[in-house]
PDB file of C-alpha atoms in Angstrom:
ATOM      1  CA  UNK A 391     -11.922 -41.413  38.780  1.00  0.00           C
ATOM      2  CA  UNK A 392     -13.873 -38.818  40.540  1.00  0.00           C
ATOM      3  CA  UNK A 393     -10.995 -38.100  42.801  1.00  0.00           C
ATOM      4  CA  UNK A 394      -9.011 -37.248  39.268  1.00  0.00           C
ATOM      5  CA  UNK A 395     -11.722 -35.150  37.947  1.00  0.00           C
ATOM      6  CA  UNK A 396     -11.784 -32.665  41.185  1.00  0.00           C
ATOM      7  CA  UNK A 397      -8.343 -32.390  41.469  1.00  0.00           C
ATOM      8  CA  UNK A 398      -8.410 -30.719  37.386  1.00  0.00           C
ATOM      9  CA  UNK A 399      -8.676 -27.324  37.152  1.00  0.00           C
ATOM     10  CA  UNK A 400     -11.968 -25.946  35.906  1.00  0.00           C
ATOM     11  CA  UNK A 401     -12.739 -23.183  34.332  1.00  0.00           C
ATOM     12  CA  UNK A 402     -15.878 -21.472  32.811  1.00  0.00           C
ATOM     13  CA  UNK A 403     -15.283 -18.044  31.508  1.00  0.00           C
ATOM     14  CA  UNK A 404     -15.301 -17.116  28.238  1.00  0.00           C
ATOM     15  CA  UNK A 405     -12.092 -17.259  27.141  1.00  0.00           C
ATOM     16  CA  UNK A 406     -11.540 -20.497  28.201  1.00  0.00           C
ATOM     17  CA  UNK A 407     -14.749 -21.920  26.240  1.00  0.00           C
ATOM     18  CA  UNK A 408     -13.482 -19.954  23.190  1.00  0.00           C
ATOM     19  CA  UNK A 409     -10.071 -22.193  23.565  1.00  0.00           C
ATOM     20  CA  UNK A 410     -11.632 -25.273  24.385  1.00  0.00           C
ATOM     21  CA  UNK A 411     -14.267 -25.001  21.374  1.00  0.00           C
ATOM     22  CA  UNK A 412     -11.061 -24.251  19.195  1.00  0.00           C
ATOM     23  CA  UNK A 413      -9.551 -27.651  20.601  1.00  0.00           C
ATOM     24  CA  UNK A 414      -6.632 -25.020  21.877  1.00  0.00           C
ATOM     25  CA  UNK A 415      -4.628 -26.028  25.059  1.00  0.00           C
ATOM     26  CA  UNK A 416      -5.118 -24.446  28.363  1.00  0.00           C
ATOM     27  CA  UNK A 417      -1.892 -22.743  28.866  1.00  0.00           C
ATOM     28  CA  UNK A 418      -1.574 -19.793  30.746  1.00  0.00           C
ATOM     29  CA  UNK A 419       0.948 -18.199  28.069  1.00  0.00           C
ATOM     30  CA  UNK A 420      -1.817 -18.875  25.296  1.00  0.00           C
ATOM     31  CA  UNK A 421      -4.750 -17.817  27.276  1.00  0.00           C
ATOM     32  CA  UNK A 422      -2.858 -14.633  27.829  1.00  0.00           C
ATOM     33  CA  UNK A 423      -2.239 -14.580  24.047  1.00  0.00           C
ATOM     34  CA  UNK A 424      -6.333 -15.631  23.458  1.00  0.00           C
ATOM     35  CA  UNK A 425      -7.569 -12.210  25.489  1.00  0.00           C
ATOM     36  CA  UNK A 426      -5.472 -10.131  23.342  1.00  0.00           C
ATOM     37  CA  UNK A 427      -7.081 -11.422  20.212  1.00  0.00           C
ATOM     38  CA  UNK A 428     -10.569 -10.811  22.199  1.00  0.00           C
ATOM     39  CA  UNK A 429     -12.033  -8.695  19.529  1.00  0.00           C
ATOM     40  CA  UNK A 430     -10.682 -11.345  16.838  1.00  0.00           C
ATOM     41  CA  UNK A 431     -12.251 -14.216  18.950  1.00  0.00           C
ATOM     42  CA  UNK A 432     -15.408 -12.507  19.419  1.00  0.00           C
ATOM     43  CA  UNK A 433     -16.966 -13.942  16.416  1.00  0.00           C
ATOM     44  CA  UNK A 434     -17.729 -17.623  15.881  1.00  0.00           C
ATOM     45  CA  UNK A 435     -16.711 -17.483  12.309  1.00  0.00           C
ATOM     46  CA  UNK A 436     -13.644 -16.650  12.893  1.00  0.00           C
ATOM     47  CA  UNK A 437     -13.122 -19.032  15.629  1.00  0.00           C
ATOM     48  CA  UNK A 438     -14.571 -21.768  13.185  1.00  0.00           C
ATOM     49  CA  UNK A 439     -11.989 -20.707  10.578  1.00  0.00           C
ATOM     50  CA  UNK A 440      -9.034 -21.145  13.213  1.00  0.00           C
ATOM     51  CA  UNK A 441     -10.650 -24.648  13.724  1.00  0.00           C
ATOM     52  CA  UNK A 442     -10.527 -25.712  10.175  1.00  0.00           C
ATOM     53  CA  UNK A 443      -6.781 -24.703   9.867  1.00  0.00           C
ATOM     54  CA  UNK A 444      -4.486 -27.664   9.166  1.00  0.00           C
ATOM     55  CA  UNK A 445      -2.676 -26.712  12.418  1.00  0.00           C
ATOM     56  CA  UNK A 446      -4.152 -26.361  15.981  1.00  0.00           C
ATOM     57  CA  UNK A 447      -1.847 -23.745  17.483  1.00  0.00           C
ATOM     58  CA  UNK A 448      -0.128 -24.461  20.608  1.00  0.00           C
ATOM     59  CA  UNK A 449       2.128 -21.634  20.972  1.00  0.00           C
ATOM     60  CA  UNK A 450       1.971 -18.054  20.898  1.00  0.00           C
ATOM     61  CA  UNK A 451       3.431 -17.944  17.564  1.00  0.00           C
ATOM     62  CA  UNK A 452       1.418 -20.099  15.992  1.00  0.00           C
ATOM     63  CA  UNK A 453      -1.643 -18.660  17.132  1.00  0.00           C
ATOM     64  CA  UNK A 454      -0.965 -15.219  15.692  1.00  0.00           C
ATOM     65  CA  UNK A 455      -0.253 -16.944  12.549  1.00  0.00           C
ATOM     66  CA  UNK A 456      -3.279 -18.243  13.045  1.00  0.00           C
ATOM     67  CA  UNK A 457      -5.312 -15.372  13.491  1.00  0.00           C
ATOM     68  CA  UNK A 458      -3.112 -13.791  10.697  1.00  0.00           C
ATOM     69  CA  UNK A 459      -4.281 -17.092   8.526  1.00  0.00           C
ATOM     70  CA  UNK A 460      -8.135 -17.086   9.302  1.00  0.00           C
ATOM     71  CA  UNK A 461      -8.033 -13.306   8.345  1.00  0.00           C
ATOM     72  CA  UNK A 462      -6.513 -14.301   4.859  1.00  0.00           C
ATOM     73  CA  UNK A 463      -8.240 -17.340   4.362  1.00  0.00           C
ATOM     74  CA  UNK A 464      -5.697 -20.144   4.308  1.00  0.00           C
ATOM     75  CA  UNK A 465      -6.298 -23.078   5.765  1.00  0.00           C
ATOM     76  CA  UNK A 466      -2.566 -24.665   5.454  1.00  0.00           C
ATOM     77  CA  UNK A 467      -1.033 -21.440   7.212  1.00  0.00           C
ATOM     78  CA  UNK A 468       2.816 -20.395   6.415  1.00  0.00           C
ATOM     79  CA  UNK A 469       5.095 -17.484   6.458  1.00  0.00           C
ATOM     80  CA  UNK A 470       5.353 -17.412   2.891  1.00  0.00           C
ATOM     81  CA  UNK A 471       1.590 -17.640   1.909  1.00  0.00           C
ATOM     82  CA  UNK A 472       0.314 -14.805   4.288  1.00  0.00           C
ATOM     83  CA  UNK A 473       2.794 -12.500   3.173  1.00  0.00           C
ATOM     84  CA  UNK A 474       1.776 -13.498  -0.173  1.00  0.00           C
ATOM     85  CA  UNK A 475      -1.761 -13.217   0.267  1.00  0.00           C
ATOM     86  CA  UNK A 476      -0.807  -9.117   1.827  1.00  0.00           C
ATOM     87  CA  UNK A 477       1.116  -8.117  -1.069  1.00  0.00           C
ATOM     88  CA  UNK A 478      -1.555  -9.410  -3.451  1.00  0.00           C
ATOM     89  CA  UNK A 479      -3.897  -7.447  -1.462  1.00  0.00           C
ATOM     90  CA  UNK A 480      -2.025  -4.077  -2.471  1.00  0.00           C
ATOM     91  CA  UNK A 481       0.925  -2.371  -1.077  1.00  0.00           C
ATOM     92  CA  UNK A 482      -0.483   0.710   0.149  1.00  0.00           C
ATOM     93  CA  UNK A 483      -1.035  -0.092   3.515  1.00  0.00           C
ATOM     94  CA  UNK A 484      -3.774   2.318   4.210  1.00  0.00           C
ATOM     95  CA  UNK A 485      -6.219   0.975   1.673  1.00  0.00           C
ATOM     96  CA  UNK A 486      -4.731  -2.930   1.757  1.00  0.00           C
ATOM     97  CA  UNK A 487      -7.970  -4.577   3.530  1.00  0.00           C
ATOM     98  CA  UNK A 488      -6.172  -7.310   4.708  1.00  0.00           C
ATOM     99  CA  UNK A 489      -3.284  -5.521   6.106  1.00  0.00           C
ATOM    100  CA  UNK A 490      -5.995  -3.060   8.033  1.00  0.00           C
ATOM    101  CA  UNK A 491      -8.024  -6.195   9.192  1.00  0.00           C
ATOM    102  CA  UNK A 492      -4.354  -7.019  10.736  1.00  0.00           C
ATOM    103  CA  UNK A 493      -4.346  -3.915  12.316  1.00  0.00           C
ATOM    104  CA  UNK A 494      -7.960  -3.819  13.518  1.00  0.00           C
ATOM    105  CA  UNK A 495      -7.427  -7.149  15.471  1.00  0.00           C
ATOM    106  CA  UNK A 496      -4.085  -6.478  16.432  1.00  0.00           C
ATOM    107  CA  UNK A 497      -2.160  -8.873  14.141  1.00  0.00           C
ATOM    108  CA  UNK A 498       0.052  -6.013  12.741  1.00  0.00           C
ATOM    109  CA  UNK A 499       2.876  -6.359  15.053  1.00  0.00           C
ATOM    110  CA  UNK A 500       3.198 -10.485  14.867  1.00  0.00           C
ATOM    111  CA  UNK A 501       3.007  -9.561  11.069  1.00  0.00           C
ATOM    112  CA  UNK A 502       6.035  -7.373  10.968  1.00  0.00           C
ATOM    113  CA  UNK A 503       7.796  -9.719  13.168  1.00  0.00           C
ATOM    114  CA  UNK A 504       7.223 -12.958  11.377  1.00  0.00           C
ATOM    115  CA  UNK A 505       8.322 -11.106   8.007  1.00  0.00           C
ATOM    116  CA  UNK A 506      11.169  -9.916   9.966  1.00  0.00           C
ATOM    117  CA  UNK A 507      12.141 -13.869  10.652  1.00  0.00           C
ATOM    118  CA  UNK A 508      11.028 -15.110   7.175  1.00  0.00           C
ATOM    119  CA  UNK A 509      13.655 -12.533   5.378  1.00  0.00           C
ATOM    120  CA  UNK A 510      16.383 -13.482   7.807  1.00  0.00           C
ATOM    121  CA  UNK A 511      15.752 -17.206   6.608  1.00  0.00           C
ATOM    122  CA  UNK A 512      15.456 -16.551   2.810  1.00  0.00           C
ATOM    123  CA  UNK A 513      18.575 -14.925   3.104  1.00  0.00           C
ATOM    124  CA  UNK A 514      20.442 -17.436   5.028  1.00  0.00           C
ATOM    125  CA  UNK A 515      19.007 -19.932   2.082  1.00  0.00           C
ATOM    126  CA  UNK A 516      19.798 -17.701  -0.059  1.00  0.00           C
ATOM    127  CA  UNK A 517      23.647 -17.412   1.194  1.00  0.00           C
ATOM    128  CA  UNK A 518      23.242 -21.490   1.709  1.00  0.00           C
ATOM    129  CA  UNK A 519      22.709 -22.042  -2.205  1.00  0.00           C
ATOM    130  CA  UNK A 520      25.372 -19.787  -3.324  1.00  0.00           C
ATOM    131  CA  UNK A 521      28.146 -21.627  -0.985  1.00  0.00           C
ATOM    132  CA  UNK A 522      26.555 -25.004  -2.417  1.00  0.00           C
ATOM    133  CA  UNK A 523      27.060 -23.914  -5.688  1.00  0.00           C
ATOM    134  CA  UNK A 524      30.830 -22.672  -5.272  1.00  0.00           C
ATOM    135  CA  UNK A 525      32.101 -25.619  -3.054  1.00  0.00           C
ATOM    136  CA  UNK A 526      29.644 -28.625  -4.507  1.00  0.00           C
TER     137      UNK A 526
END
C-alpha cells in the first residue's frame, strides 16, 4: 500500500487543486485546457457551478462547454441550450453580456466552434428527415 501511494504522481499547485476540487481528471491535455481558463477558474463560484453540472468533463470539449455552461447557468449543459441561452441574451454581440463574459474568459472561440459542429448536425438531420420522408 505505501509502496502504491509513492509510486503516484503528486502534485500541489494550484491548478491541480482547482481540478481535483472539481472531481476533474488529471490529464495532461485537460490541465493544459484548465490554465487557459485560469481567469475563469479563479473564482470558487464558478468552480462550484462546474461541480454542480450534470456532467464532470473529461475532455477538452466538454470542459469548454462547461465553462461555456457555468457562465449561462445550466446545469444539464448542451449545444442547443447554450446557444439558446446567447441568442436570448441579444444578438448584438457587443452589448450581449453573456456572449462578452465568453469573450472575457476566453470561451468565444470553443463557442464559434461548437455552433460550427451543431449546424453541420442539424443539417445532416435535417437532410436525414427529408430522405425519410421521400423513401419511408
Amino acid at each position: 500500500m505505501d509502496i502504491r501511494l509513492y509510486s503516484e504522481e503528486y502534485r500541489a499547485d494550484l491548478i491541480s487543486n482547482w481540478m481535483d476540487e472539481m472531481g476533474l481528471p488529471q490529464t495532461a491535455i485537460l490541465r493544459k485546457q484548465v490554465k487557459e481558463y485560469r481567469k475563469f477558474f479563479k473564482a470558487a463560484v464558478r468552480r462550484e457551478k462546474i461541480v454542480k453540472q450534470k456532467n464532470i468533463p473529461s475532455v477538452p470539449r466538454q470542459l469548454d462547454m462547461a465553462v461555456m455552461g457555468a457562465l449561462a447557468g445550466i446545469v444539464d449543459v448542451t449545444p442547443y441550450a447554450i446557444i439558446k441561452r446567447v441568442i436570448c441574451a441579444g444578438l448584438d454581440t457587443e452589448t450581449n453580456r453573456l456572449y462578452c463574459d465568453f469573450t472575457d474568459y476566453g470561451a468565444d472561440k470553443a463557442f464559434w466552434d461548437m455552433v460550427q459542429k451543431a449546424q453541420a448536425m442539424w443539417q445532416m438531420l435535417r437532410i436525414w428527415d427529408i430522405w425519410q420522408h421521400i423513401f419511408y
